PDB file of C-alpha atoms in Angstrom:
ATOM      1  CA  UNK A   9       0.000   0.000   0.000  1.00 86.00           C
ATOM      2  CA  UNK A  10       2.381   2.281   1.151  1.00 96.00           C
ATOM      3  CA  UNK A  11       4.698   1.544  -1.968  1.00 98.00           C
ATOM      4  CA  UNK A  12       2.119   2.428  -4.613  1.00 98.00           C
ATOM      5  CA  UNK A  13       1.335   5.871  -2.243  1.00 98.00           C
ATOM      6  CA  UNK A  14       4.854   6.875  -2.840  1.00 98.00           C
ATOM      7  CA  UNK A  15       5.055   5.812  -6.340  1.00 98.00           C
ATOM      8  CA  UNK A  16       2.008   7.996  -7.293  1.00 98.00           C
ATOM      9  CA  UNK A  17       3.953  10.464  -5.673  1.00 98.00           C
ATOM     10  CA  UNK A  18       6.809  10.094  -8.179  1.00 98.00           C
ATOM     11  CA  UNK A  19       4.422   9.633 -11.169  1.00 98.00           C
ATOM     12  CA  UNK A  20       3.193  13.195  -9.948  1.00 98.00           C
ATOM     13  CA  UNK A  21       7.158  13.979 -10.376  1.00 98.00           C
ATOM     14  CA  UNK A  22       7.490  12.553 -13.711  1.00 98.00           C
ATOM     15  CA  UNK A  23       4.064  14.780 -15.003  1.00 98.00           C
ATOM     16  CA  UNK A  24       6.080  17.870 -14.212  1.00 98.00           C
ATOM     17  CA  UNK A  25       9.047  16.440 -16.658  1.00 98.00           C
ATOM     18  CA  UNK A  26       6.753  16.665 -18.952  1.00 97.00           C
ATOM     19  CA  UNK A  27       5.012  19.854 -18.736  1.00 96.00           C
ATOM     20  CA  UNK A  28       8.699  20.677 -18.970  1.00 96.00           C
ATOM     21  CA  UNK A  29       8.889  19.086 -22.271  1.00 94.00           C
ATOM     22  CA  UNK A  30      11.720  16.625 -20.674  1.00 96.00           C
ATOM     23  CA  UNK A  31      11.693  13.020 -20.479  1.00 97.00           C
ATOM     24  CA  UNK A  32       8.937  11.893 -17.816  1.00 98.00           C
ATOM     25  CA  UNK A  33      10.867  10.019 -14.846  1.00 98.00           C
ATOM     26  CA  UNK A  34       9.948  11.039 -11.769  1.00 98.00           C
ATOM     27  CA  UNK A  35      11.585  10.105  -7.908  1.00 98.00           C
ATOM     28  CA  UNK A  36      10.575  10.544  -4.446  1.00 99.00           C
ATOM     29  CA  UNK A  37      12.965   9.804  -1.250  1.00 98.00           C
ATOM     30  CA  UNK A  38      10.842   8.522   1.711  1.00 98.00           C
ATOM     31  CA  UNK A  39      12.334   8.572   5.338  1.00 97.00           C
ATOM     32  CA  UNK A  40      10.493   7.468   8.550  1.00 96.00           C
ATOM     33  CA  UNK A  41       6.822   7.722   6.211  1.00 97.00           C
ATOM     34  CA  UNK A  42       7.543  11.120   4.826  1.00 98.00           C
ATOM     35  CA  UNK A  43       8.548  12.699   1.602  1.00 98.00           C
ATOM     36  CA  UNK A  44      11.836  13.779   1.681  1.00 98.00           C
ATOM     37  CA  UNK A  45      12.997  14.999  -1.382  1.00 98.00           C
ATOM     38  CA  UNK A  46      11.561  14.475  -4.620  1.00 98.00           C
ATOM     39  CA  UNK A  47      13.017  15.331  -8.242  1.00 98.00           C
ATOM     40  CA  UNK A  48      12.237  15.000 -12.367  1.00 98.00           C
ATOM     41  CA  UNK A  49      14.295  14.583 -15.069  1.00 98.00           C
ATOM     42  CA  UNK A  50      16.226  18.167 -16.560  1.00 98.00           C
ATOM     43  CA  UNK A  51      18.856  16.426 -18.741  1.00 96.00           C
ATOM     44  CA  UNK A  52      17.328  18.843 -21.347  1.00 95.00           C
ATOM     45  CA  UNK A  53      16.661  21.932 -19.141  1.00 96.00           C
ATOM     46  CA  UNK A  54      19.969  22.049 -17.759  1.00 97.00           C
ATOM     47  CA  UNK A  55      22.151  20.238 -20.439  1.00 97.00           C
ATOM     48  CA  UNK A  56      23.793  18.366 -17.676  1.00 97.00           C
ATOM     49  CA  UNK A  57      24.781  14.539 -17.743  1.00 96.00           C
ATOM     50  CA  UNK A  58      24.302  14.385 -13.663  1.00 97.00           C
ATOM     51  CA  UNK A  59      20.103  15.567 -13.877  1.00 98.00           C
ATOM     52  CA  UNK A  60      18.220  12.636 -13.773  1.00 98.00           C
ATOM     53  CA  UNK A  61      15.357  12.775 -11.270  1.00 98.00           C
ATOM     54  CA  UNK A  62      17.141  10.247  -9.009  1.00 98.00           C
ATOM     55  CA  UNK A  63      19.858  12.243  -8.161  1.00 98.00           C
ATOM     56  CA  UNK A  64      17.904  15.278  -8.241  1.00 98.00           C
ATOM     57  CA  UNK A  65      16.070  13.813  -5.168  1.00 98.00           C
ATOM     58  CA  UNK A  66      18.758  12.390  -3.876  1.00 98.00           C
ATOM     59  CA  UNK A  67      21.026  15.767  -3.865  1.00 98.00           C
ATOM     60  CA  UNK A  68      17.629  17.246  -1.851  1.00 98.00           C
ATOM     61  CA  UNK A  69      17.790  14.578   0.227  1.00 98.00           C
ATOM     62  CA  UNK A  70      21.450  14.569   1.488  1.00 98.00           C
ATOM     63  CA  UNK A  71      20.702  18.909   2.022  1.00 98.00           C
ATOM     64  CA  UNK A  72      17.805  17.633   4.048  1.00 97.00           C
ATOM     65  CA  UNK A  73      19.329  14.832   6.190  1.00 96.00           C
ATOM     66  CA  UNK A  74      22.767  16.732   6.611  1.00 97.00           C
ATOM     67  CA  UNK A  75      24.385  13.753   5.339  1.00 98.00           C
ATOM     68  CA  UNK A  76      25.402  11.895   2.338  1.00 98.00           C
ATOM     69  CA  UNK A  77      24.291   8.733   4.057  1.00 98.00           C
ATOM     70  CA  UNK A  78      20.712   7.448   2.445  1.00 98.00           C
ATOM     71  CA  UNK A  79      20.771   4.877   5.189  1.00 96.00           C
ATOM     72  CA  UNK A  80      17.351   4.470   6.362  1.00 96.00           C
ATOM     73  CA  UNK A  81      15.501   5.812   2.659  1.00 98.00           C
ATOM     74  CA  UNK A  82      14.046   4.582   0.368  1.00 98.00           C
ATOM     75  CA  UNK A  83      13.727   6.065  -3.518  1.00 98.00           C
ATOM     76  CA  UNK A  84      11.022   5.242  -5.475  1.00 99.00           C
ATOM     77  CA  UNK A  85      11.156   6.413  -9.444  1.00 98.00           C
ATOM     78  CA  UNK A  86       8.949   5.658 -12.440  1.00 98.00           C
ATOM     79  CA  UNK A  87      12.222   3.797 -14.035  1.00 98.00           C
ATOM     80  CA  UNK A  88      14.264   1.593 -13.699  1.00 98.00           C
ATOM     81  CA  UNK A  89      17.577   3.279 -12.752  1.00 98.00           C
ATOM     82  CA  UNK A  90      20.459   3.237 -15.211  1.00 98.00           C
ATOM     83  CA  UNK A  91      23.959   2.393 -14.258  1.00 98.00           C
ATOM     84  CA  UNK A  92      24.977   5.839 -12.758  1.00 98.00           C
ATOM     85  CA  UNK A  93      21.728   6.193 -10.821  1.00 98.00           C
ATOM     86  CA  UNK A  94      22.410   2.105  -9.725  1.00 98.00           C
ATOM     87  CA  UNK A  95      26.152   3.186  -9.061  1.00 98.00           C
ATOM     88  CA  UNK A  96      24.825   6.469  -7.297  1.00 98.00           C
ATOM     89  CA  UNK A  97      21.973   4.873  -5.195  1.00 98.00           C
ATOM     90  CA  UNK A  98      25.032   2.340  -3.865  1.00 98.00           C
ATOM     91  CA  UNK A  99      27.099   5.194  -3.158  1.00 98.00           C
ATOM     92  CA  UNK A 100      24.751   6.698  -1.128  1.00 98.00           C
ATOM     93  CA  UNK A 101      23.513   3.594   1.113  1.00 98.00           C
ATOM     94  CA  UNK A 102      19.768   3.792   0.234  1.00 98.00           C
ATOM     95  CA  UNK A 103      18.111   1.155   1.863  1.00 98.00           C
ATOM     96  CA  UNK A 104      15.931   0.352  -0.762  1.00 98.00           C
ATOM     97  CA  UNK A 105      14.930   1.267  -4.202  1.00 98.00           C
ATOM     98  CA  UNK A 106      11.088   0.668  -5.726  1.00 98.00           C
ATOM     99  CA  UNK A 107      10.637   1.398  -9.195  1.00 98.00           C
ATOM    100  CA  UNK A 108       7.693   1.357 -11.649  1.00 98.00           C
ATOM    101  CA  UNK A 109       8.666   0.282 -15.182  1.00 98.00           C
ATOM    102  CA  UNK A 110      11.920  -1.800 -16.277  1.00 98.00           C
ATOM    103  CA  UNK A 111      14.314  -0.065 -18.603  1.00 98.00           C
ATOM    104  CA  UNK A 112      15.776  -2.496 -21.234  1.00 97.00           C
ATOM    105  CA  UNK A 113      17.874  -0.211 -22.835  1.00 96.00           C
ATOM    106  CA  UNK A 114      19.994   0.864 -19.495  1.00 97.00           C
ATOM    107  CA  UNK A 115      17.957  -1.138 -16.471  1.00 98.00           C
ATOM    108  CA  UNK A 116      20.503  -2.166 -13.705  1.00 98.00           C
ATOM    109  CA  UNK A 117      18.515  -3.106 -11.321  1.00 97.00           C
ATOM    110  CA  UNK A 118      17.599  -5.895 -12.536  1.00 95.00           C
ATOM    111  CA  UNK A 119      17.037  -5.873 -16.670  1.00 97.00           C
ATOM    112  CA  UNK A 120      20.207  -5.200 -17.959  1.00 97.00           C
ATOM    113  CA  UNK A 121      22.515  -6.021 -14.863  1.00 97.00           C
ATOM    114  CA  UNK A 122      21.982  -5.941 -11.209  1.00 97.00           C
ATOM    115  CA  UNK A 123      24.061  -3.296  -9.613  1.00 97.00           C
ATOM    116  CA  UNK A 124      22.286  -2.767  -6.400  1.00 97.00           C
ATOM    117  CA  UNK A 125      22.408  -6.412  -4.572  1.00 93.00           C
ATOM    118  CA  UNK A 126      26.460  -7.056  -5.966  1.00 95.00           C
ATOM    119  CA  UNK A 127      28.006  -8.238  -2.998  1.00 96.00           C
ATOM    120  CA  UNK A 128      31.616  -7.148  -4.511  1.00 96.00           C
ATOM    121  CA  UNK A 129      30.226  -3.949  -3.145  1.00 96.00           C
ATOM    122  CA  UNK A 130      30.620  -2.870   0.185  1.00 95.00           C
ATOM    123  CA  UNK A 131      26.838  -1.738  -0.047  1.00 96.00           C
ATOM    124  CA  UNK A 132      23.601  -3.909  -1.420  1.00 97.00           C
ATOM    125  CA  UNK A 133      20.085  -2.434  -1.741  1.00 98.00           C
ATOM    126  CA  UNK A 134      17.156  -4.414  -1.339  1.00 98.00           C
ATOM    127  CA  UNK A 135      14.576  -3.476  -4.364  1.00 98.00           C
ATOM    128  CA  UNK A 136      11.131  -3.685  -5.661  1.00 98.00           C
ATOM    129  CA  UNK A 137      10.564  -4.056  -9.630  1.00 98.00           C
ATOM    130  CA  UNK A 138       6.999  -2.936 -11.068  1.00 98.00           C
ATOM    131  CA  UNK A 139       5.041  -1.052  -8.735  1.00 98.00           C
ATOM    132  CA  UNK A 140       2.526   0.692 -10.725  1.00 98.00           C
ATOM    133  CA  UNK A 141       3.981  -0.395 -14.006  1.00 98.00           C
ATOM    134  CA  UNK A 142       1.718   0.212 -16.454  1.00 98.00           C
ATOM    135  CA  UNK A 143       1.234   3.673 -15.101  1.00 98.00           C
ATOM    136  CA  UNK A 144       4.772   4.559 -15.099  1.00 98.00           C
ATOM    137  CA  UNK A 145       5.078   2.980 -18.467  1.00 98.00           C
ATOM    138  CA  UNK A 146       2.157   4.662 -20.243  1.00 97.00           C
ATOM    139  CA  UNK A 147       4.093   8.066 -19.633  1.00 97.00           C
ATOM    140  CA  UNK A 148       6.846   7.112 -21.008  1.00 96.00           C
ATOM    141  CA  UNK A 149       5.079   5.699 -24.030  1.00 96.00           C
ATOM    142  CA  UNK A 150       2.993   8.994 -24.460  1.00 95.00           C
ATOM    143  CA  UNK A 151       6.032  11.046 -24.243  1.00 94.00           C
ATOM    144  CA  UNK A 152       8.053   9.389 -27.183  1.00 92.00           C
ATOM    145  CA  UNK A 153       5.224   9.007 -29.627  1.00 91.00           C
ATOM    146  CA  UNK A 154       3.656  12.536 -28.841  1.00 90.00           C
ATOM    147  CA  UNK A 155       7.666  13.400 -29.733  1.00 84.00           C
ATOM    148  CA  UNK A 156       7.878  11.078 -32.818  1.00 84.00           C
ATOM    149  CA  UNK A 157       4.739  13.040 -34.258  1.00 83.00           C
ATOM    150  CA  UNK A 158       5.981  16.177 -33.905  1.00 81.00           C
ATOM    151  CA  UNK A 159       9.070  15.133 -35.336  1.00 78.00           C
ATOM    152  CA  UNK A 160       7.285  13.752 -38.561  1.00 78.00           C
ATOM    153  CA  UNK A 161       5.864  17.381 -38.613  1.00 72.00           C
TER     154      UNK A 161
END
């Protein structure tokens, strides 16, 4: 219950991506029940590598908690992190990770690779594939063929 609370939360995230005309991926950071930080993709806004919504919420986050320790959080996002969100969300010792729909272009959380439960880390995450899927999917969808007309335009 509580998961697909927090992962509206994110989808709500990921709609404001879009409004911006950016890639709809959306995160929240939960800690002890509450909304922490929260983030969207601006890859495009800002024309910076480092601005995908998870570590946009998790850069809120760690000016929140004082700390770059994640220890007791959890992120949820609409997709399935990539390798430098996986690598970042390791880094950080998030507890755990939910996310809505896989990414089989860049998952690594469990599509592509698995960076989060490696045990040649120091660090594993425990995480949760497919909460509100579809949902997060359909966005995603929308977004690229919405941009695929307007590029036939």
């Amino acid at each position: 219950m509580m998961d697909k609370k927090f992962m509206r939360a994110a989808i709500r995230e990921a709609e404001k991506a879009r409004a911006a005309d950016e890639v709809p991926i959306g995160a929240v950071i939960e800690f002890q029940g509450e909304i922490i930080a929260a983030g969207y993709n601006l890859r495009e806004t800002s024309q910076e590598t480092l601005s995908h919504a998870e570590l946009v919420a998790m850069q809120e986050a760690n000016k929140r908690i004082g700390s770059w320790r994640l220890e007791d959080c959890t992120l949820y996002v609409t997709l399935e992190p990539c390798p430098m969100c996986a690598g970042a969300i390791v880094q950080s010792r998030i507890k755990r990770v939910v996310y809505g729909a896989p990414d089989p272009k860049a998952g690594c959380c469990g599509t592509l690779m698995n960076l989060l439960d490696d045990e040649r880390f120091n660090h594993q995450v425990k995480w949760t594939s497919g909460v509100l899927e579809e949902e997060c999917a359909e966005l995603l969808r929308g977004f690229f063929r919405e941009l695929r007309g307007r590029k036939k335009k």
